[in-house]
Amino acid sequence: MPDAESPSERSPQRLTLPGQSGGSAGPVRGVHKVFIGMAAGVGKTYRALSELRERVAKGEDALIGIVETHGRPETIRAAEGLPLFPRRVILYGGTELTELDVPGLLARRPEVVLVDELAHTNAPGSERQKRWQDVEVLLAAGITVLSTVNVQHLESLNDTVARLTGVRVRERIPDAVLSEATELVLVDLTPHDLRARMKAGHVYGPEKVDQALGNFFTSPNLMALREIALRQVASVVEQAAPTGSPGVHEIVVVAIAAEESAGRLIRRGGQLAARLHGALHVVTIRGPRVTSDQSRLLDAYRTLTVALGGQFEVLDGESGVAAALIGYVGRSRATQVVMGETSRSRWAELWRGDLIKQVLRSTRDVDVHIISRD
């Protein structure tokens, strides 16, 4: 029997997403089962290991591709005796680093692989930058993957989590990784119980407990993260559910300039598009002069847009910023427009005039959302 603090006494919610079990044409995509929780220590890896053990007991060819125990006794015990595939060694700066051995797993072709911590950034020199990209390769080969992730790692929630907790999460995954999963397992735990587990030394070593409890793992932060996790999983399942007669197709257009604040606008637009089950379009106006820093920002925002499942376009601004944006809103049949308060950066010359008023005056049947720069 597990001890009194074991995560195995918590009942996760298993949510199968309809219509995502793969098609009959071409190679059959592997099943992706994601164990998601509000924060470290709720028992995601423990749950995934428990399922892997059940599959091994049933005779399935299942093994651990990579697991991060972080020295947690419960996790270490849960992994004991399970088949473990050797990690791939990568040399970087004279140091040996280890990562998931994707080529080895493709050659071995097990039925099921456990891959812990989807948001992990791979070591320099790896074939892919992120672990979730490695998982995509395994799934495309028809291998079932059991993976884990915390909700704060979702790209669209980055600003929300930073605002609520004061912590900017650097390792993130595209929302599509979650929405395209076959099954979500929400591993839930009350903030009180998680803090109790931390105080008992089940999550971090004694030297880290007080700092963690006083910073990220405060009760208000955990309550907010728990609410986010519950809402996010419910939202993903709702989006995947088949509907009767579809209503008006929502199209969200986010207008940005090459500024640091634009990332927040894109994420807000992505959240809106997800709630409305609509399409995300991010547009910027080509300026007469674009610095190298601005160019790098726009490249980053293009990547962010794609990660949120949207499309990114640079519009010709010869006829003026307002005319270009209003024209795009009409052509795309946008139903929602997201804009930020006018900046005073070097791009202000592109946005001079009361752009917001012009858009409001010149569009019909379009909801315009103005996002504060604070």
GROMACS .gro file of C-alpha atoms in nm:
model
  374
    1MET     CA    1   0.000   0.000   0.000
    2PRO     CA    2   0.128   0.352  -0.068
    3ASP     CA    3   0.215   0.573   0.226
    4ALA     CA    4  -0.023   0.843   0.348
    5GLU     CA    5   0.146   1.112   0.140
    6SER     CA    6   0.157   0.911  -0.183
    7PRO     CA    7   0.010   1.074  -0.493
    8SER     CA    8  -0.153   0.740  -0.577
    9GLU     CA    9  -0.436   0.822  -0.335
   10ARG     CA   10  -0.545   1.114  -0.552
   11SER     CA   11  -0.794   1.047  -0.829
   12PRO     CA   12  -0.700   1.211  -1.159
   13GLN     CA   13  -0.965   1.307  -1.410
   14ARG     CA   14  -0.920   1.118  -1.739
   15LEU     CA   15  -1.052   1.309  -2.035
   16THR     CA   16  -1.051   1.148  -2.378
   17LEU     CA   17  -1.064   1.401  -2.660
   18PRO     CA   18  -1.306   1.289  -2.933
   19GLY     CA   19  -1.198   1.253  -3.291
   20GLN     CA   20  -0.825   1.238  -3.214
   21SER     CA   21  -0.749   0.869  -3.229
   22GLY     CA   22  -0.591   0.877  -3.572
   23GLY     CA   23  -0.723   0.807  -3.918
   24SER     CA   24  -0.716   0.498  -4.132
   25ALA     CA   25  -0.514   0.646  -4.419
   26GLY     CA   26  -0.136   0.650  -4.400
   27PRO     CA   27   0.078   0.569  -4.094
   28VAL     CA   28  -0.127   0.552  -3.775
   29ARG     CA   29  -0.022   0.826  -3.538
   30GLY     CA   30   0.063   0.713  -3.188
   31VAL     CA   31  -0.164   0.786  -2.895
   32HIS     CA   32  -0.052   1.083  -2.684
   33LYS     CA   33  -0.166   1.077  -2.324
   34VAL     CA   34  -0.071   1.389  -2.129
   35PHE     CA   35  -0.069   1.404  -1.749
   36ILE     CA   36  -0.119   1.771  -1.658
   37GLY     CA   37  -0.124   1.949  -1.325
   38MET     CA   38  -0.108   2.294  -1.170
   39ALA     CA   39   0.253   2.275  -1.046
   40ALA     CA   40   0.547   2.052  -0.960
   41GLY     CA   41   0.478   1.797  -0.689
   42VAL     CA   42   0.113   1.714  -0.757
   43GLY     CA   43   0.203   1.363  -0.878
   44LYS     CA   44   0.202   1.375  -1.260
   45THR     CA   45   0.516   1.166  -1.306
   46TYR     CA   46   0.403   0.923  -1.035
   47ARG     CA   47   0.073   0.873  -1.220
   48ALA     CA   48   0.244   0.824  -1.554
   49LEU     CA   49   0.483   0.568  -1.402
   50SER     CA   50   0.192   0.386  -1.239
   51GLU     CA   51   0.017   0.357  -1.575
   52LEU     CA   52   0.337   0.237  -1.740
   53ARG     CA   53   0.370  -0.033  -1.474
   54GLU     CA   54   0.012  -0.146  -1.543
   55ARG     CA   55   0.086  -0.169  -1.916
   56VAL     CA   56   0.402  -0.372  -1.854
   57ALA     CA   57   0.203  -0.607  -1.630
   58LYS     CA   58  -0.045  -0.657  -1.915
   59GLY     CA   59   0.236  -0.767  -2.143
   60GLU     CA   60   0.272  -0.447  -2.346
   61ASP     CA   61   0.615  -0.349  -2.474
   62ALA     CA   62   0.634  -0.036  -2.260
   63LEU     CA   63   0.938   0.142  -2.120
   64ILE     CA   64   1.070   0.465  -1.973
   65GLY     CA   65   1.220   0.690  -2.238
   66ILE     CA   66   1.317   0.957  -1.989
   67VAL     CA   67   1.205   1.038  -1.636
   68GLU     CA   68   1.312   1.329  -1.414
   69THR     CA   69   1.283   1.211  -1.053
   70HIS     CA   70   1.441   1.525  -0.898
   71GLY     CA   71   1.542   1.297  -0.614
   72ARG     CA   72   1.183   1.253  -0.496
   73PRO     CA   73   1.154   0.923  -0.304
   74GLU     CA   74   0.799   0.846  -0.424
   75THR     CA   75   0.895   0.895  -0.788
   76ILE     CA   76   1.211   0.687  -0.750
   77ARG     CA   77   1.013   0.402  -0.596
   78ALA     CA   78   0.749   0.426  -0.868
   79ALA     CA   79   1.019   0.386  -1.136
   80GLU     CA   80   1.199   0.093  -0.972
   81GLY     CA   81   1.196  -0.224  -1.179
   82LEU     CA   82   1.046  -0.065  -1.491
   83PRO     CA   83   1.225  -0.109  -1.825
   84LEU     CA   84   1.447   0.197  -1.880
   85PHE     CA   85   1.583   0.293  -2.220
   86PRO     CA   86   1.936   0.440  -2.201
   87ARG     CA   87   1.964   0.813  -2.248
   88ARG     CA   88   2.158   0.961  -2.537
   89VAL     CA   89   2.488   1.125  -2.437
   90ILE     CA   90   2.564   1.465  -2.591
   91LEU     CA   91   2.902   1.634  -2.553
   92TYR     CA   92   2.884   2.010  -2.504
   93GLY     CA   93   3.176   2.227  -2.397
   94GLY     CA   94   3.364   1.928  -2.262
   95THR     CA   95   3.063   1.821  -2.051
   96GLU     CA   96   2.852   1.510  -2.101
   97LEU     CA   97   2.480   1.587  -2.110
   98THR     CA   98   2.204   1.329  -2.149
   99GLU     CA   99   1.875   1.355  -2.336
  100LEU     CA  100   1.596   1.136  -2.474
  101ASP     CA  101   1.740   0.896  -2.735
  102VAL     CA  102   1.490   0.944  -3.016
  103PRO     CA  103   1.692   0.758  -3.287
  104GLY     CA  104   1.740   0.466  -3.051
  105LEU     CA  105   1.371   0.451  -2.967
  106LEU     CA  106   1.275   0.467  -3.334
  107ALA     CA  107   1.506   0.172  -3.401
  108ARG     CA  108   1.376  -0.018  -3.096
  109ARG     CA  109   1.009   0.070  -3.172
  110PRO     CA  110   0.841  -0.007  -2.837
  111GLU     CA  111   0.463   0.015  -2.813
  112VAL     CA  112   0.463   0.269  -2.531
  113VAL     CA  113   0.721   0.524  -2.410
  114LEU     CA  114   0.708   0.748  -2.105
  115VAL     CA  115   0.856   1.093  -2.170
  116ASP     CA  116   0.864   1.321  -1.867
  117GLU     CA  117   0.856   1.705  -1.870
  118LEU     CA  118   0.733   1.805  -2.217
  119ALA     CA  119   0.851   2.166  -2.182
  120HIS     CA  120   1.216   2.068  -2.124
  121THR     CA  121   1.474   2.241  -2.345
  122ASN     CA  122   1.717   1.993  -2.499
  123ALA     CA  123   2.094   2.028  -2.466
  124PRO     CA  124   2.277   2.227  -2.735
  125GLY     CA  125   2.366   1.999  -3.023
  126SER     CA  126   2.043   1.801  -3.002
  127GLU     CA  127   1.850   1.739  -3.325
  128ARG     CA  128   1.552   1.931  -3.189
  129GLN     CA  129   1.536   2.220  -2.946
  130LYS     CA  130   1.248   2.101  -2.730
  131ARG     CA  131   1.139   1.769  -2.583
  132TRP     CA  132   0.782   1.812  -2.709
  133GLN     CA  133   0.929   1.812  -3.061
  134ASP     CA  134   1.097   1.478  -2.985
  135VAL     CA  135   0.759   1.346  -2.875
  136GLU     CA  136   0.607   1.455  -3.207
  137VAL     CA  137   0.863   1.239  -3.389
  138LEU     CA  138   0.774   0.935  -3.175
  139LEU     CA  139   0.401   0.990  -3.227
  140ALA     CA  140   0.448   1.022  -3.603
  141ALA     CA  141   0.620   0.682  -3.595
  142GLY     CA  142   0.311   0.526  -3.433
  143ILE     CA  143   0.451   0.500  -3.081
  144THR     CA  144   0.219   0.571  -2.787
  145VAL     CA  145   0.362   0.837  -2.554
  146LEU     CA  146   0.278   0.906  -2.189
  147SER     CA  147   0.399   1.257  -2.106
  148THR     CA  148   0.376   1.516  -1.829
  149VAL     CA  149   0.350   1.895  -1.813
  150ASN     CA  150   0.252   2.175  -1.577
  151VAL     CA  151  -0.017   2.415  -1.695
  152GLN     CA  152   0.204   2.723  -1.655
  153HIS     CA  153   0.420   2.600  -1.944
  154LEU     CA  154   0.145   2.660  -2.203
  155GLU     CA  155   0.242   2.941  -2.438
  156SER     CA  156  -0.090   3.128  -2.431
  157LEU     CA  157  -0.090   3.137  -2.050
  158ASN     CA  158   0.259   3.284  -2.012
  159ASP     CA  159   0.143   3.641  -1.945
  160THR     CA  160  -0.145   3.529  -1.724
  161VAL     CA  161   0.083   3.314  -1.507
  162ALA     CA  162   0.342   3.594  -1.485
  163ARG     CA  163   0.076   3.844  -1.378
  164LEU     CA  164  -0.075   3.613  -1.115
  165THR     CA  165   0.243   3.466  -0.970
  166GLY     CA  166   0.512   3.722  -1.049
  167VAL     CA  167   0.716   3.447  -1.220
  168ARG     CA  168   0.787   3.447  -1.594
  169VAL     CA  169   0.806   3.083  -1.710
  170ARG     CA  170   1.080   3.050  -1.973
  171GLU     CA  171   1.023   2.692  -2.091
  172ARG     CA  172   0.697   2.678  -2.286
  173ILE     CA  173   0.507   2.451  -2.524
  174PRO     CA  174   0.261   2.543  -2.800
  175ASP     CA  175  -0.102   2.510  -2.698
  176ALA     CA  176  -0.150   2.277  -2.994
  177VAL     CA  177   0.053   2.008  -2.814
  178LEU     CA  178  -0.226   1.987  -2.558
  179SER     CA  179  -0.519   2.037  -2.793
  180GLU     CA  180  -0.390   1.765  -3.029
  181ALA     CA  181  -0.332   1.511  -2.751
  182THR     CA  182  -0.548   1.200  -2.752
  183GLU     CA  183  -0.619   1.202  -2.380
  184LEU     CA  184  -0.562   1.441  -2.090
  185VAL     CA  185  -0.524   1.321  -1.733
  186LEU     CA  186  -0.571   1.609  -1.490
  187VAL     CA  187  -0.374   1.529  -1.174
  188ASP     CA  188  -0.536   1.753  -0.916
  189LEU     CA  189  -0.433   1.841  -0.563
  190THR     CA  190  -0.550   2.116  -0.330
  191PRO     CA  191  -0.302   2.396  -0.255
  192HIS     CA  192  -0.313   2.300   0.114
  193ASP     CA  193  -0.218   1.940   0.040
  194LEU     CA  194   0.061   2.038  -0.200
  195ARG     CA  195   0.212   2.278   0.053
  196ALA     CA  196   0.187   2.002   0.316
  197ARG     CA  197   0.373   1.764   0.085
  198MET     CA  198   0.642   2.026   0.033
  199LYS     CA  199   0.682   2.085   0.407
  200ALA     CA  200   0.718   1.708   0.454
  201GLY     CA  201   1.005   1.702   0.205
  202HIS     CA  202   0.824   1.508  -0.070
  203VAL     CA  203   0.886   1.769  -0.343
  204TYR     CA  204   1.211   1.959  -0.271
  205GLY     CA  205   1.507   1.913  -0.043
  206PRO     CA  206   1.504   2.090   0.296
  207GLU     CA  207   1.726   2.371   0.168
  208LYS     CA  208   1.467   2.474  -0.095
  209VAL     CA  209   1.139   2.431   0.091
  210ASP     CA  210   1.112   2.766   0.271
  211GLN     CA  211   1.209   2.964  -0.037
  212ALA     CA  212   0.961   2.773  -0.257
  213LEU     CA  213   0.675   2.813  -0.010
  214GLY     CA  214   0.741   3.186   0.020
  215ASN     CA  215   0.771   3.252  -0.353
  216PHE     CA  216   0.602   3.049  -0.628
  217PHE     CA  217   0.420   2.801  -0.403
  218THR     CA  218   0.220   3.048  -0.196
  219SER     CA  219  -0.144   2.958  -0.134
  220PRO     CA  220  -0.279   3.241  -0.358
  221ASN     CA  221  -0.047   3.139  -0.643
  222LEU     CA  222  -0.145   2.774  -0.616
  223MET     CA  223  -0.515   2.855  -0.601
  224ALA     CA  224  -0.478   3.062  -0.917
  225LEU     CA  225  -0.278   2.792  -1.095
  226ARG     CA  226  -0.526   2.525  -0.994
  227GLU     CA  227  -0.812   2.732  -1.135
  228ILE     CA  228  -0.614   2.785  -1.457
  229ALA     CA  229  -0.546   2.411  -1.488
  230LEU     CA  230  -0.912   2.319  -1.439
  231ARG     CA  231  -1.029   2.583  -1.687
  232GLN     CA  232  -0.763   2.498  -1.945
  233VAL     CA  233  -0.840   2.127  -1.950
  234ALA     CA  234  -1.213   2.197  -1.967
  235SER     CA  235  -1.151   2.438  -2.255
  236VAL     CA  236  -0.945   2.185  -2.451
  237VAL     CA  237  -1.209   1.916  -2.410
  238GLU     CA  238  -1.485   2.160  -2.507
  239GLN     CA  239  -1.298   2.259  -2.823
  240ALA     CA  240  -1.248   1.895  -2.919
  241ALA     CA  241  -1.610   1.798  -2.862
  242PRO     CA  242  -1.817   1.761  -3.181
  243THR     CA  243  -2.085   2.023  -3.221
  244GLY     CA  244  -2.418   2.022  -3.399
  245SER     CA  245  -2.465   2.299  -3.649
  246PRO     CA  246  -2.165   2.530  -3.629
  247GLY     CA  247  -2.234   2.897  -3.568
  248VAL     CA  248  -2.056   3.193  -3.716
  249HIS     CA  249  -1.688   3.118  -3.764
  250GLU     CA  250  -1.491   3.356  -3.544
  251ILE     CA  251  -1.175   3.518  -3.678
  252VAL     CA  252  -0.953   3.707  -3.435
  253VAL     CA  253  -0.714   3.965  -3.583
  254VAL     CA  254  -0.435   4.092  -3.357
  255ALA     CA  255  -0.262   4.412  -3.473
  256ILE     CA  256   0.094   4.454  -3.343
  257ALA     CA  257   0.405   4.666  -3.388
  258ALA     CA  258   0.762   4.545  -3.338
  259GLU     CA  259   0.762   4.618  -2.965
  260GLU     CA  260   0.828   4.416  -2.651
  261SER     CA  261   0.462   4.444  -2.545
  262ALA     CA  262   0.331   4.275  -2.860
  263GLY     CA  263   0.380   3.924  -2.724
  264ARG     CA  264   0.112   3.989  -2.464
  265LEU     CA  265  -0.131   4.101  -2.733
  266ILE     CA  266  -0.069   3.784  -2.934
  267ARG     CA  267  -0.123   3.558  -2.634
  268ARG     CA  268  -0.440   3.744  -2.541
  269GLY     CA  269  -0.565   3.704  -2.897
  270GLY     CA  270  -0.473   3.336  -2.886
  271GLN     CA  271  -0.676   3.286  -2.570
  272LEU     CA  272  -0.971   3.467  -2.727
  273ALA     CA  273  -0.950   3.257  -3.043
  274ALA     CA  274  -0.935   2.938  -2.836
  275ARG     CA  275  -1.242   3.033  -2.631
  276LEU     CA  276  -1.435   3.119  -2.945
  277HIS     CA  277  -1.312   2.814  -3.137
  278GLY     CA  278  -1.193   3.059  -3.402
  279ALA     CA  279  -0.891   3.137  -3.617
  280LEU     CA  280  -0.602   3.357  -3.504
  281HIS     CA  281  -0.450   3.611  -3.745
  282VAL     CA  282  -0.161   3.831  -3.631
  283VAL     CA  283  -0.072   4.125  -3.855
  284THR     CA  284   0.186   4.402  -3.852
  285ILE     CA  285   0.240   4.691  -4.090
  286ARG     CA  286   0.561   4.710  -4.290
  287GLY     CA  287   0.741   5.030  -4.191
  288PRO     CA  288   0.981   5.245  -4.392
  289ARG     CA  289   1.268   5.154  -4.159
  290VAL     CA  290   1.304   4.831  -3.961
  291THR     CA  291   1.600   4.790  -3.728
  292SER     CA  292   1.772   4.457  -3.668
  293ASP     CA  293   1.620   4.446  -3.318
  294GLN     CA  294   1.272   4.502  -3.459
  295SER     CA  295   1.331   4.236  -3.720
  296ARG     CA  296   1.430   3.986  -3.450
  297LEU     CA  297   1.118   4.074  -3.252
  298LEU     CA  298   0.895   4.015  -3.554
  299ASP     CA  299   1.063   3.680  -3.618
  300ALA     CA  300   0.994   3.585  -3.256
  301TYR     CA  301   0.630   3.695  -3.288
  302ARG     CA  302   0.588   3.494  -3.605
  303THR     CA  303   0.713   3.188  -3.417
  304LEU     CA  304   0.482   3.263  -3.124
  305THR     CA  305   0.183   3.301  -3.357
  306VAL     CA  306   0.252   2.965  -3.521
  307ALA     CA  307   0.291   2.806  -3.175
  308LEU     CA  308  -0.059   2.928  -3.092
  309GLY     CA  309  -0.196   2.782  -3.414
  310GLY     CA  310  -0.232   3.113  -3.595
  311GLN     CA  311  -0.105   3.278  -3.911
  312PHE     CA  312   0.126   3.580  -3.925
  313GLU     CA  313   0.122   3.842  -4.200
  314VAL     CA  314   0.313   4.161  -4.278
  315LEU     CA  315   0.089   4.417  -4.448
  316ASP     CA  316   0.192   4.688  -4.695
  317GLY     CA  317   0.152   5.022  -4.520
  318GLU     CA  318   0.189   5.255  -4.818
  319SER     CA  319  -0.174   5.365  -4.790
  320GLY     CA  320  -0.140   5.420  -4.416
  321VAL     CA  321  -0.154   5.201  -4.110
  322ALA     CA  322  -0.526   5.247  -4.050
  323ALA     CA  323  -0.622   5.177  -4.410
  324ALA     CA  324  -0.403   4.866  -4.422
  325LEU     CA  325  -0.548   4.727  -4.101
  326ILE     CA  326  -0.909   4.813  -4.183
  327GLY     CA  327  -0.867   4.658  -4.528
  328TYR     CA  328  -0.732   4.337  -4.378
  329VAL     CA  329  -1.015   4.320  -4.123
  330GLY     CA  330  -1.263   4.340  -4.409
  331ARG     CA  331  -1.088   4.091  -4.638
  332SER     CA  332  -1.041   3.834  -4.364
  333ARG     CA  333  -1.401   3.879  -4.242
  334ALA     CA  334  -1.270   3.929  -3.892
  335THR     CA  335  -1.518   3.918  -3.606
  336GLN     CA  336  -1.274   4.027  -3.333
  337VAL     CA  337  -0.984   4.273  -3.339
  338VAL     CA  338  -0.724   4.295  -3.062
  339MET     CA  339  -0.514   4.611  -3.036
  340GLY     CA  340  -0.282   4.766  -2.779
  341GLU     CA  341  -0.269   5.122  -2.659
  342THR     CA  342  -0.060   5.339  -2.893
  343SER     CA  343   0.308   5.331  -2.807
  344ARG     CA  344   0.562   5.608  -2.808
  345SER     CA  345   0.846   5.404  -2.957
  346ARG     CA  346   1.022   5.467  -3.285
  347TRP     CA  347   0.733   5.285  -3.449
  348ALA     CA  348   0.497   5.558  -3.328
  349GLU     CA  349   0.528   5.729  -3.666
  350LEU     CA  350   0.360   5.423  -3.819
  351TRP     CA  351   0.077   5.441  -3.570
  352ARG     CA  352   0.025   5.818  -3.555
  353GLY     CA  353  -0.328   5.943  -3.565
  354ASP     CA  354  -0.596   5.784  -3.352
  355LEU     CA  355  -0.576   5.438  -3.500
  356ILE     CA  356  -0.821   5.292  -3.251
  357LYS     CA  357  -1.091   5.547  -3.334
  358GLN     CA  358  -1.038   5.495  -3.708
  359VAL     CA  359  -1.079   5.119  -3.674
  360LEU     CA  360  -1.390   5.159  -3.459
  361ARG     CA  361  -1.539   5.408  -3.703
  362SER     CA  362  -1.464   5.207  -4.017
  363THR     CA  363  -1.562   4.853  -3.916
  364ARG     CA  364  -1.902   4.695  -3.871
  365ASP     CA  365  -2.006   4.386  -3.675
  366VAL     CA  366  -1.656   4.359  -3.531
  367ASP     CA  367  -1.570   4.356  -3.159
  368VAL     CA  368  -1.257   4.562  -3.089
  369HIS     CA  369  -1.056   4.475  -2.777
  370ILE     CA  370  -0.812   4.739  -2.649
  371ILE     CA  371  -0.543   4.591  -2.424
  372SER     CA  372  -0.366   4.812  -2.171
  373ARG     CA  373   0.013   4.835  -2.189
  374ASP     CA  374   0.044   4.798  -1.809
   0.00000   0.00000   0.00000
